[in-house]
Amino acid sequence: MNNLLLPPTEKRKQYELHALGLRDFAGVREFEALDPFALAEFAKLMVVDFDQVEGLSPESRRQLLGPAVAEWSGGACSRPLPNGWRIVILNPAHGTHRNRATLMEEISHVFLGHQPNRLAVIGRDRTVGEGAALARDYNRADEEAAYAVGAAALVPYCALRRMVFDARTASKIARHFRVSQQLVEYRIKVTHLWADYKRASAAR
Ligand SMILES: [Zn+2]
Protein backbone atom coordinates (compact mmCIF):
# COMPACT_ATOMS: atom_id res chain seq x y z
CA MET A 1 0.00 0.00 0.00
CA ASN A 2 1.19 3.46 -0.82
CA ASN A 3 2.24 5.38 2.28
CA LEU A 4 0.53 8.73 2.48
CA LEU A 5 2.89 11.58 3.25
CA LEU A 6 1.64 13.28 6.42
CA PRO A 7 3.07 15.86 8.84
CA PRO A 8 5.14 14.45 11.72
CA THR A 9 2.96 15.08 14.79
CA GLU A 10 -0.11 13.02 15.65
CA LYS A 11 -2.36 16.09 15.97
CA ARG A 12 -1.29 17.46 12.58
CA LYS A 13 -1.75 14.02 11.00
CA GLN A 14 -5.38 14.04 12.10
CA TYR A 15 -5.94 17.59 10.85
CA GLU A 16 -4.28 16.71 7.54
CA LEU A 17 -6.50 13.67 7.03
CA HIS A 18 -9.62 15.81 7.54
CA ALA A 19 -8.20 18.43 5.18
CA LEU A 20 -7.42 15.81 2.53
CA GLY A 21 -10.98 14.55 2.89
CA LEU A 22 -12.26 18.05 2.17
CA ARG A 23 -9.92 18.44 -0.80
CA ASP A 24 -11.01 15.06 -2.12
CA PHE A 25 -14.64 16.07 -1.72
CA ALA A 26 -13.93 19.30 -3.62
CA GLY A 27 -12.26 17.26 -6.36
CA VAL A 28 -8.98 19.18 -6.40
CA ARG A 29 -5.69 17.58 -7.30
CA GLU A 30 -2.63 17.45 -5.04
CA PHE A 31 -1.07 20.73 -6.17
CA GLU A 32 -4.26 22.55 -7.08
CA ALA A 33 -5.56 25.58 -5.20
CA LEU A 34 -8.84 24.87 -3.41
CA ASP A 35 -11.75 27.26 -3.88
CA PRO A 36 -13.61 27.58 -0.55
CA PHE A 37 -16.40 29.51 -2.25
CA ALA A 38 -17.22 26.42 -4.31
CA LEU A 39 -17.08 24.22 -1.22
CA ALA A 40 -19.25 26.55 0.89
CA GLU A 41 -22.49 25.45 -0.75
CA PHE A 42 -21.93 21.85 0.32
CA ALA A 43 -21.65 23.12 3.89
CA LYS A 44 -24.88 25.08 3.32
CA LEU A 45 -23.07 28.34 3.91
CA MET A 46 -24.16 31.35 1.93
CA VAL A 47 -21.55 34.06 1.61
CA VAL A 48 -23.21 37.43 1.77
CA ASP A 49 -21.55 40.67 0.85
CA PHE A 50 -20.94 42.93 3.85
CA ASP A 51 -22.75 45.77 2.08
CA GLN A 52 -25.89 43.64 1.93
CA VAL A 53 -26.06 43.08 5.68
CA GLU A 54 -29.14 44.72 7.09
CA GLY A 55 -29.65 46.02 10.61
CA LEU A 56 -26.27 47.69 10.89
CA SER A 57 -26.34 51.39 11.62
CA PRO A 58 -24.12 53.64 9.49
CA GLU A 59 -21.94 54.20 12.60
CA SER A 60 -21.55 50.46 13.15
CA ARG A 61 -20.68 49.99 9.52
CA ARG A 62 -18.10 52.75 9.68
CA GLN A 63 -16.69 51.33 12.92
CA LEU A 64 -16.46 47.80 11.54
CA LEU A 65 -14.62 48.96 8.45
CA GLY A 66 -12.63 51.65 10.24
CA PRO A 67 -11.20 51.50 13.79
CA ALA A 68 -12.40 47.93 14.43
CA VAL A 69 -11.43 46.53 11.06
CA ALA A 70 -8.56 44.43 12.42
CA GLU A 71 -10.73 42.93 15.17
CA TRP A 72 -12.99 40.73 13.10
CA SER A 73 -12.47 38.46 10.14
CA GLY A 74 -15.99 37.22 9.64
CA GLY A 75 -18.21 34.41 10.75
CA ALA A 76 -21.39 32.47 10.25
CA CYS A 77 -24.67 33.83 11.54
CA SER A 78 -26.19 31.91 14.42
CA ARG A 79 -29.69 31.43 13.10
CA PRO A 80 -30.06 29.28 10.02
CA LEU A 81 -32.36 30.46 7.25
CA PRO A 82 -35.67 28.55 6.86
CA ASN A 83 -34.00 26.36 4.22
CA GLY A 84 -31.25 25.34 6.68
CA TRP A 85 -28.55 27.46 5.13
CA ARG A 86 -26.49 29.84 7.22
CA ILE A 87 -25.14 33.19 6.21
CA VAL A 88 -21.42 33.94 6.33
CA ILE A 89 -20.08 37.46 6.33
CA LEU A 90 -16.45 38.16 5.48
CA ASN A 91 -14.52 41.31 6.24
CA PRO A 92 -14.28 43.08 2.88
CA ALA A 93 -11.24 45.07 4.04
CA HIS A 94 -9.17 41.92 4.57
CA GLY A 95 -8.86 40.99 0.91
CA THR A 96 -9.62 37.73 -0.86
CA HIS A 97 -6.68 35.79 0.50
CA ARG A 98 -7.64 36.25 4.13
CA ASN A 99 -11.33 35.86 3.29
CA ARG A 100 -10.56 32.47 1.76
CA ALA A 101 -8.95 31.31 5.03
CA THR A 102 -11.85 32.66 7.12
CA LEU A 103 -14.43 30.97 4.92
CA MET A 104 -12.44 27.73 4.93
CA GLU A 105 -12.48 27.80 8.74
CA GLU A 106 -16.29 28.16 8.75
CA ILE A 107 -16.57 25.26 6.29
CA SER A 108 -14.35 23.13 8.52
CA HIS A 109 -16.57 23.84 11.55
CA VAL A 110 -19.52 22.46 9.59
CA PHE A 111 -17.74 19.40 8.21
CA LEU A 112 -16.17 18.59 11.59
CA GLY A 113 -19.66 18.73 13.14
CA HIS A 114 -18.78 21.41 15.69
CA GLN A 115 -21.58 22.67 17.88
CA PRO A 116 -21.45 26.38 18.70
CA ASN A 117 -21.50 27.01 22.43
CA ARG A 118 -22.48 30.63 22.81
CA LEU A 119 -23.53 33.70 20.94
CA ALA A 120 -20.99 36.32 20.03
CA VAL A 121 -21.47 39.63 18.37
CA ILE A 122 -19.37 40.38 15.33
CA GLY A 123 -17.00 43.14 16.33
CA ARG A 124 -16.51 44.40 19.86
CA ASP A 125 -19.03 45.44 22.54
CA ARG A 126 -20.00 48.97 21.70
CA THR A 127 -19.01 48.83 18.06
CA VAL A 128 -22.17 47.01 17.04
CA GLY A 129 -25.62 48.30 17.85
CA GLU A 130 -28.72 46.34 18.79
CA GLY A 131 -30.01 43.96 16.19
CA ALA A 132 -26.58 43.54 14.68
CA ALA A 133 -25.48 40.35 13.04
CA LEU A 134 -24.78 37.60 15.56
CA ALA A 135 -22.19 34.94 15.09
CA ARG A 136 -21.70 31.70 16.98
CA ASP A 137 -18.61 31.00 18.94
CA TYR A 138 -17.08 27.58 19.30
CA ASN A 139 -14.94 26.27 22.12
CA ARG A 140 -11.17 26.73 21.94
CA ALA A 141 -10.33 23.22 20.80
CA ASP A 142 -12.90 23.39 17.99
CA GLU A 143 -11.63 26.81 16.94
CA GLU A 144 -8.09 25.50 16.77
CA ALA A 145 -9.11 22.40 14.83
CA ALA A 146 -11.28 24.29 12.33
CA TYR A 147 -8.59 26.85 11.63
CA ALA A 148 -5.90 24.18 11.32
CA VAL A 149 -7.97 21.90 9.07
CA GLY A 150 -9.02 24.86 6.92
CA ALA A 151 -5.42 25.99 6.54
CA ALA A 152 -4.30 22.45 5.71
CA ALA A 153 -7.04 22.14 3.09
CA LEU A 154 -5.83 25.36 1.47
CA VAL A 155 -2.12 24.49 1.74
CA PRO A 156 -1.80 20.68 1.88
CA TYR A 157 1.34 19.22 3.44
CA CYS A 158 2.51 17.03 0.59
CA ALA A 159 2.54 19.81 -2.00
CA LEU A 160 3.89 22.31 0.54
CA ARG A 161 6.79 20.00 1.40
CA ARG A 162 7.69 19.54 -2.25
CA MET A 163 7.64 23.29 -2.84
CA VAL A 164 9.76 23.93 0.27
CA PHE A 165 12.36 21.41 -0.93
CA ASP A 166 12.23 23.03 -4.36
CA ALA A 167 13.33 26.25 -2.60
CA ARG A 168 10.17 28.16 -3.43
CA THR A 169 9.57 31.26 -1.33
CA ALA A 170 6.57 31.53 1.00
CA SER A 171 5.22 34.38 -1.10
CA LYS A 172 5.40 32.26 -4.26
CA ILE A 173 3.70 29.35 -2.52
CA ALA A 174 1.07 31.78 -1.22
CA ARG A 175 0.38 33.07 -4.71
CA HIS A 176 0.08 29.51 -6.00
CA PHE A 177 -2.53 28.54 -3.39
CA ARG A 178 -4.13 32.02 -3.37
CA VAL A 179 -3.66 32.55 0.36
CA SER A 180 -1.69 35.04 2.44
CA GLN A 181 2.05 34.64 2.96
CA GLN A 182 1.39 34.46 6.73
CA LEU A 183 -0.82 31.43 6.22
CA VAL A 184 1.93 29.66 4.27
CA GLU A 185 4.51 30.50 6.94
CA TYR A 186 2.14 29.22 9.62
CA ARG A 187 1.75 25.96 7.66
CA ILE A 188 5.52 25.62 7.20
CA LYS A 189 6.03 26.05 10.97
CA VAL A 190 3.27 23.79 12.28
CA THR A 191 4.26 20.98 9.93
CA HIS A 192 7.88 21.20 11.11
CA LEU A 193 9.24 22.28 7.73
CA TRP A 194 10.70 25.57 8.96
CA ALA A 195 14.31 24.32 9.24
CA ASP A 196 14.14 22.89 5.71
CA TYR A 197 12.59 26.11 4.49
CA LYS A 198 15.40 28.19 6.01
CA ARG A 199 18.03 25.83 4.60
CA ALA A 200 16.47 26.07 1.15
CA SER A 201 16.28 29.86 1.30
CA ALA A 202 19.92 30.09 2.34
CA ALA A 203 20.89 27.99 -0.67
CA ARG A 204 18.62 29.94 -3.01
ZN1 LIG B 1 -14.12 29.49 14.05
PDB file of C-alpha atoms and ligand atoms in Angstrom:
ATOM      1  CA  MET A   1       0.000   0.000   0.000  1.00  0.00           C
ATOM      2  CA  ASN A   2       1.194   3.464  -0.815  1.00  0.00           C
ATOM      3  CA  ASN A   3       2.239   5.378   2.277  1.00  0.00           C
ATOM      4  CA  LEU A   4       0.535   8.730   2.483  1.00  0.00           C
ATOM      5  CA  LEU A   5       2.894  11.579   3.251  1.00  0.00           C
ATOM      6  CA  LEU A   6       1.638  13.280   6.422  1.00  0.00           C
ATOM      7  CA  PRO A   7       3.068  15.859   8.841  1.00  0.00           C
ATOM      8  CA  PRO A   8       5.142  14.449  11.721  1.00  0.00           C
ATOM      9  CA  THR A   9       2.955  15.081  14.793  1.00  0.00           C
ATOM     10  CA  GLU A  10      -0.114  13.019  15.647  1.00  0.00           C
ATOM     11  CA  LYS A  11      -2.364  16.086  15.970  1.00  0.00           C
ATOM     12  CA  ARG A  12      -1.293  17.462  12.579  1.00  0.00           C
ATOM     13  CA  LYS A  13      -1.751  14.019  11.002  1.00  0.00           C
ATOM     14  CA  GLN A  14      -5.376  14.043  12.099  1.00  0.00           C
ATOM     15  CA  TYR A  15      -5.942  17.587  10.849  1.00  0.00           C
ATOM     16  CA  GLU A  16      -4.279  16.713   7.542  1.00  0.00           C
ATOM     17  CA  LEU A  17      -6.503  13.668   7.030  1.00  0.00           C
ATOM     18  CA  HIS A  18      -9.616  15.813   7.539  1.00  0.00           C
ATOM     19  CA  ALA A  19      -8.195  18.429   5.180  1.00  0.00           C
ATOM     20  CA  LEU A  20      -7.416  15.809   2.529  1.00  0.00           C
ATOM     21  CA  GLY A  21     -10.977  14.551   2.889  1.00  0.00           C
ATOM     22  CA  LEU A  22     -12.257  18.051   2.173  1.00  0.00           C
ATOM     23  CA  ARG A  23      -9.922  18.441  -0.802  1.00  0.00           C
ATOM     24  CA  ASP A  24     -11.007  15.064  -2.116  1.00  0.00           C
ATOM     25  CA  PHE A  25     -14.642  16.073  -1.722  1.00  0.00           C
ATOM     26  CA  ALA A  26     -13.935  19.303  -3.623  1.00  0.00           C
ATOM     27  CA  GLY A  27     -12.256  17.256  -6.361  1.00  0.00           C
ATOM     28  CA  VAL A  28      -8.978  19.185  -6.401  1.00  0.00           C
ATOM     29  CA  ARG A  29      -5.688  17.575  -7.303  1.00  0.00           C
ATOM     30  CA  GLU A  30      -2.626  17.446  -5.040  1.00  0.00           C
ATOM     31  CA  PHE A  31      -1.074  20.728  -6.171  1.00  0.00           C
ATOM     32  CA  GLU A  32      -4.257  22.554  -7.081  1.00  0.00           C
ATOM     33  CA  ALA A  33      -5.565  25.584  -5.197  1.00  0.00           C
ATOM     34  CA  LEU A  34      -8.845  24.872  -3.408  1.00  0.00           C
ATOM     35  CA  ASP A  35     -11.748  27.263  -3.884  1.00  0.00           C
ATOM     36  CA  PRO A  36     -13.610  27.581  -0.547  1.00  0.00           C
ATOM     37  CA  PHE A  37     -16.397  29.512  -2.252  1.00  0.00           C
ATOM     38  CA  ALA A  38     -17.223  26.420  -4.312  1.00  0.00           C
ATOM     39  CA  LEU A  39     -17.082  24.218  -1.215  1.00  0.00           C
ATOM     40  CA  ALA A  40     -19.255  26.554   0.890  1.00  0.00           C
ATOM     41  CA  GLU A  41     -22.495  25.453  -0.745  1.00  0.00           C
ATOM     42  CA  PHE A  42     -21.934  21.848   0.324  1.00  0.00           C
ATOM     43  CA  ALA A  43     -21.651  23.117   3.892  1.00  0.00           C
ATOM     44  CA  LYS A  44     -24.881  25.081   3.316  1.00  0.00           C
ATOM     45  CA  LEU A  45     -23.074  28.341   3.909  1.00  0.00           C
ATOM     46  CA  MET A  46     -24.164  31.353   1.929  1.00  0.00           C
ATOM     47  CA  VAL A  47     -21.546  34.056   1.606  1.00  0.00           C
ATOM     48  CA  VAL A  48     -23.211  37.427   1.768  1.00  0.00           C
ATOM     49  CA  ASP A  49     -21.553  40.670   0.848  1.00  0.00           C
ATOM     50  CA  PHE A  50     -20.939  42.927   3.848  1.00  0.00           C
ATOM     51  CA  ASP A  51     -22.752  45.773   2.075  1.00  0.00           C
ATOM     52  CA  GLN A  52     -25.888  43.640   1.926  1.00  0.00           C
ATOM     53  CA  VAL A  53     -26.060  43.075   5.685  1.00  0.00           C
ATOM     54  CA  GLU A  54     -29.144  44.719   7.090  1.00  0.00           C
ATOM     55  CA  GLY A  55     -29.650  46.017  10.610  1.00  0.00           C
ATOM     56  CA  LEU A  56     -26.268  47.688  10.889  1.00  0.00           C
ATOM     57  CA  SER A  57     -26.341  51.393  11.621  1.00  0.00           C
ATOM     58  CA  PRO A  58     -24.124  53.637   9.491  1.00  0.00           C
ATOM     59  CA  GLU A  59     -21.938  54.204  12.600  1.00  0.00           C
ATOM     60  CA  SER A  60     -21.547  50.465  13.146  1.00  0.00           C
ATOM     61  CA  ARG A  61     -20.678  49.986   9.519  1.00  0.00           C
ATOM     62  CA  ARG A  62     -18.095  52.754   9.685  1.00  0.00           C
ATOM     63  CA  GLN A  63     -16.695  51.334  12.922  1.00  0.00           C
ATOM     64  CA  LEU A  64     -16.461  47.799  11.540  1.00  0.00           C
ATOM     65  CA  LEU A  65     -14.624  48.965   8.453  1.00  0.00           C
ATOM     66  CA  GLY A  66     -12.625  51.650  10.244  1.00  0.00           C
ATOM     67  CA  PRO A  67     -11.204  51.502  13.790  1.00  0.00           C
ATOM     68  CA  ALA A  68     -12.399  47.930  14.431  1.00  0.00           C
ATOM     69  CA  VAL A  69     -11.428  46.529  11.063  1.00  0.00           C
ATOM     70  CA  ALA A  70      -8.564  44.431  12.421  1.00  0.00           C
ATOM     71  CA  GLU A  71     -10.727  42.926  15.174  1.00  0.00           C
ATOM     72  CA  TRP A  72     -12.989  40.733  13.103  1.00  0.00           C
ATOM     73  CA  SER A  73     -12.471  38.461  10.142  1.00  0.00           C
ATOM     74  CA  GLY A  74     -15.991  37.216   9.641  1.00  0.00           C
ATOM     75  CA  GLY A  75     -18.213  34.405  10.754  1.00  0.00           C
ATOM     76  CA  ALA A  76     -21.392  32.470  10.245  1.00  0.00           C
ATOM     77  CA  CYS A  77     -24.666  33.830  11.544  1.00  0.00           C
ATOM     78  CA  SER A  78     -26.189  31.912  14.417  1.00  0.00           C
ATOM     79  CA  ARG A  79     -29.685  31.435  13.104  1.00  0.00           C
ATOM     80  CA  PRO A  80     -30.058  29.280  10.022  1.00  0.00           C
ATOM     81  CA  LEU A  81     -32.363  30.460   7.246  1.00  0.00           C
ATOM     82  CA  PRO A  82     -35.669  28.552   6.859  1.00  0.00           C
ATOM     83  CA  ASN A  83     -33.999  26.362   4.223  1.00  0.00           C
ATOM     84  CA  GLY A  84     -31.252  25.337   6.679  1.00  0.00           C
ATOM     85  CA  TRP A  85     -28.549  27.462   5.131  1.00  0.00           C
ATOM     86  CA  ARG A  86     -26.486  29.836   7.221  1.00  0.00           C
ATOM     87  CA  ILE A  87     -25.140  33.190   6.214  1.00  0.00           C
ATOM     88  CA  VAL A  88     -21.424  33.938   6.333  1.00  0.00           C
ATOM     89  CA  ILE A  89     -20.081  37.461   6.326  1.00  0.00           C
ATOM     90  CA  LEU A  90     -16.454  38.162   5.478  1.00  0.00           C
ATOM     91  CA  ASN A  91     -14.524  41.315   6.243  1.00  0.00           C
ATOM     92  CA  PRO A  92     -14.276  43.084   2.879  1.00  0.00           C
ATOM     93  CA  ALA A  93     -11.237  45.072   4.042  1.00  0.00           C
ATOM     94  CA  HIS A  94      -9.171  41.918   4.565  1.00  0.00           C
ATOM     95  CA  GLY A  95      -8.857  40.994   0.907  1.00  0.00           C
ATOM     96  CA  THR A  96      -9.624  37.731  -0.862  1.00  0.00           C
ATOM     97  CA  HIS A  97      -6.677  35.792   0.495  1.00  0.00           C
ATOM     98  CA  ARG A  98      -7.644  36.252   4.130  1.00  0.00           C
ATOM     99  CA  ASN A  99     -11.326  35.856   3.287  1.00  0.00           C
ATOM    100  CA  ARG A 100     -10.559  32.469   1.758  1.00  0.00           C
ATOM    101  CA  ALA A 101      -8.949  31.310   5.034  1.00  0.00           C
ATOM    102  CA  THR A 102     -11.851  32.656   7.120  1.00  0.00           C
ATOM    103  CA  LEU A 103     -14.429  30.966   4.920  1.00  0.00           C
ATOM    104  CA  MET A 104     -12.443  27.730   4.932  1.00  0.00           C
ATOM    105  CA  GLU A 105     -12.484  27.799   8.740  1.00  0.00           C
ATOM    106  CA  GLU A 106     -16.288  28.158   8.750  1.00  0.00           C
ATOM    107  CA  ILE A 107     -16.575  25.265   6.289  1.00  0.00           C
ATOM    108  CA  SER A 108     -14.349  23.135   8.522  1.00  0.00           C
ATOM    109  CA  HIS A 109     -16.575  23.838  11.549  1.00  0.00           C
ATOM    110  CA  VAL A 110     -19.519  22.464   9.590  1.00  0.00           C
ATOM    111  CA  PHE A 111     -17.737  19.404   8.209  1.00  0.00           C
ATOM    112  CA  LEU A 112     -16.173  18.589  11.586  1.00  0.00           C
ATOM    113  CA  GLY A 113     -19.660  18.730  13.136  1.00  0.00           C
ATOM    114  CA  HIS A 114     -18.775  21.407  15.690  1.00  0.00           C
ATOM    115  CA  GLN A 115     -21.582  22.667  17.880  1.00  0.00           C
ATOM    116  CA  PRO A 116     -21.449  26.382  18.702  1.00  0.00           C
ATOM    117  CA  ASN A 117     -21.500  27.006  22.429  1.00  0.00           C
ATOM    118  CA  ARG A 118     -22.477  30.630  22.811  1.00  0.00           C
ATOM    119  CA  LEU A 119     -23.529  33.704  20.944  1.00  0.00           C
ATOM    120  CA  ALA A 120     -20.986  36.316  20.029  1.00  0.00           C
ATOM    121  CA  VAL A 121     -21.466  39.632  18.371  1.00  0.00           C
ATOM    122  CA  ILE A 122     -19.375  40.383  15.335  1.00  0.00           C
ATOM    123  CA  GLY A 123     -17.002  43.135  16.331  1.00  0.00           C
ATOM    124  CA  ARG A 124     -16.509  44.403  19.860  1.00  0.00           C
ATOM    125  CA  ASP A 125     -19.032  45.439  22.536  1.00  0.00           C
ATOM    126  CA  ARG A 126     -20.004  48.969  21.698  1.00  0.00           C
ATOM    127  CA  THR A 127     -19.006  48.832  18.061  1.00  0.00           C
ATOM    128  CA  VAL A 128     -22.168  47.012  17.039  1.00  0.00           C
ATOM    129  CA  GLY A 129     -25.622  48.305  17.848  1.00  0.00           C
ATOM    130  CA  GLU A 130     -28.722  46.341  18.790  1.00  0.00           C
ATOM    131  CA  GLY A 131     -30.009  43.965  16.189  1.00  0.00           C
ATOM    132  CA  ALA A 132     -26.582  43.544  14.676  1.00  0.00           C
ATOM    133  CA  ALA A 133     -25.476  40.346  13.043  1.00  0.00           C
ATOM    134  CA  LEU A 134     -24.779  37.601  15.562  1.00  0.00           C
ATOM    135  CA  ALA A 135     -22.192  34.936  15.086  1.00  0.00           C
ATOM    136  CA  ARG A 136     -21.703  31.697  16.978  1.00  0.00           C
ATOM    137  CA  ASP A 137     -18.608  31.005  18.942  1.00  0.00           C
ATOM    138  CA  TYR A 138     -17.080  27.583  19.295  1.00  0.00           C
ATOM    139  CA  ASN A 139     -14.940  26.267  22.119  1.00  0.00           C
ATOM    140  CA  ARG A 140     -11.173  26.727  21.941  1.00  0.00           C
ATOM    141  CA  ALA A 141     -10.331  23.217  20.800  1.00  0.00           C
ATOM    142  CA  ASP A 142     -12.900  23.390  17.995  1.00  0.00           C
ATOM    143  CA  GLU A 143     -11.627  26.814  16.944  1.00  0.00           C
ATOM    144  CA  GLU A 144      -8.086  25.496  16.773  1.00  0.00           C
ATOM    145  CA  ALA A 145      -9.113  22.402  14.834  1.00  0.00           C
ATOM    146  CA  ALA A 146     -11.280  24.289  12.334  1.00  0.00           C
ATOM    147  CA  TYR A 147      -8.591  26.853  11.630  1.00  0.00           C
ATOM    148  CA  ALA A 148      -5.904  24.178  11.319  1.00  0.00           C
ATOM    149  CA  VAL A 149      -7.971  21.901   9.072  1.00  0.00           C
ATOM    150  CA  GLY A 150      -9.020  24.856   6.922  1.00  0.00           C
ATOM    151  CA  ALA A 151      -5.420  25.986   6.540  1.00  0.00           C
ATOM    152  CA  ALA A 152      -4.299  22.447   5.706  1.00  0.00           C
ATOM    153  CA  ALA A 153      -7.040  22.137   3.092  1.00  0.00           C
ATOM    154  CA  LEU A 154      -5.830  25.359   1.470  1.00  0.00           C
ATOM    155  CA  VAL A 155      -2.116  24.494   1.739  1.00  0.00           C
ATOM    156  CA  PRO A 156      -1.799  20.683   1.882  1.00  0.00           C
ATOM    157  CA  TYR A 157       1.339  19.218   3.445  1.00  0.00           C
ATOM    158  CA  CYS A 158       2.506  17.032   0.587  1.00  0.00           C
ATOM    159  CA  ALA A 159       2.541  19.813  -2.002  1.00  0.00           C
ATOM    160  CA  LEU A 160       3.895  22.307   0.536  1.00  0.00           C
ATOM    161  CA  ARG A 161       6.787  20.001   1.401  1.00  0.00           C
ATOM    162  CA  ARG A 162       7.690  19.539  -2.252  1.00  0.00           C
ATOM    163  CA  MET A 163       7.636  23.287  -2.838  1.00  0.00           C
ATOM    164  CA  VAL A 164       9.756  23.932   0.267  1.00  0.00           C
ATOM    165  CA  PHE A 165      12.358  21.412  -0.932  1.00  0.00           C
ATOM    166  CA  ASP A 166      12.226  23.025  -4.363  1.00  0.00           C
ATOM    167  CA  ALA A 167      13.331  26.246  -2.596  1.00  0.00           C
ATOM    168  CA  ARG A 168      10.166  28.155  -3.428  1.00  0.00           C
ATOM    169  CA  THR A 169       9.575  31.261  -1.328  1.00  0.00           C
ATOM    170  CA  ALA A 170       6.573  31.533   0.997  1.00  0.00           C
ATOM    171  CA  SER A 171       5.222  34.378  -1.097  1.00  0.00           C
ATOM    172  CA  LYS A 172       5.400  32.256  -4.262  1.00  0.00           C
ATOM    173  CA  ILE A 173       3.703  29.350  -2.524  1.00  0.00           C
ATOM    174  CA  ALA A 174       1.072  31.779  -1.220  1.00  0.00           C
ATOM    175  CA  ARG A 175       0.377  33.066  -4.708  1.00  0.00           C
ATOM    176  CA  HIS A 176       0.079  29.507  -5.995  1.00  0.00           C
ATOM    177  CA  PHE A 177      -2.534  28.540  -3.389  1.00  0.00           C
ATOM    178  CA  ARG A 178      -4.134  32.021  -3.366  1.00  0.00           C
ATOM    179  CA  VAL A 179      -3.656  32.545   0.362  1.00  0.00           C
ATOM    180  CA  SER A 180      -1.688  35.043   2.444  1.00  0.00           C
ATOM    181  CA  GLN A 181       2.050  34.641   2.959  1.00  0.00           C
ATOM    182  CA  GLN A 182       1.393  34.459   6.728  1.00  0.00           C
ATOM    183  CA  LEU A 183      -0.815  31.428   6.221  1.00  0.00           C
ATOM    184  CA  VAL A 184       1.930  29.658   4.265  1.00  0.00           C
ATOM    185  CA  GLU A 185       4.512  30.502   6.940  1.00  0.00           C
ATOM    186  CA  TYR A 186       2.135  29.216   9.617  1.00  0.00           C
ATOM    187  CA  ARG A 187       1.751  25.959   7.664  1.00  0.00           C
ATOM    188  CA  ILE A 188       5.520  25.618   7.198  1.00  0.00           C
ATOM    189  CA  LYS A 189       6.028  26.051  10.966  1.00  0.00           C
ATOM    190  CA  VAL A 190       3.268  23.794  12.284  1.00  0.00           C
ATOM    191  CA  THR A 191       4.256  20.978   9.934  1.00  0.00           C
ATOM    192  CA  HIS A 192       7.879  21.202  11.113  1.00  0.00           C
ATOM    193  CA  LEU A 193       9.242  22.278   7.732  1.00  0.00           C
ATOM    194  CA  TRP A 194      10.701  25.566   8.957  1.00  0.00           C
ATOM    195  CA  ALA A 195      14.313  24.323   9.241  1.00  0.00           C
ATOM    196  CA  ASP A 196      14.137  22.887   5.710  1.00  0.00           C
ATOM    197  CA  TYR A 197      12.591  26.115   4.492  1.00  0.00           C
ATOM    198  CA  LYS A 198      15.403  28.190   6.013  1.00  0.00           C
ATOM    199  CA  ARG A 199      18.033  25.828   4.599  1.00  0.00           C
ATOM    200  CA  ALA A 200      16.468  26.066   1.154  1.00  0.00           C
ATOM    201  CA  SER A 201      16.277  29.863   1.304  1.00  0.00           C
ATOM    202  CA  ALA A 202      19.919  30.088   2.344  1.00  0.00           C
ATOM    203  CA  ALA A 203      20.890  27.986  -0.669  1.00  0.00           C
ATOM    204  CA  ARG A 204      18.618  29.941  -3.008  1.00  0.00           C
TER     205      ARG A 204
HETATM  206 ZN    ZN B   1     -14.115  29.492  14.046  1.00  0.00          ZN
END
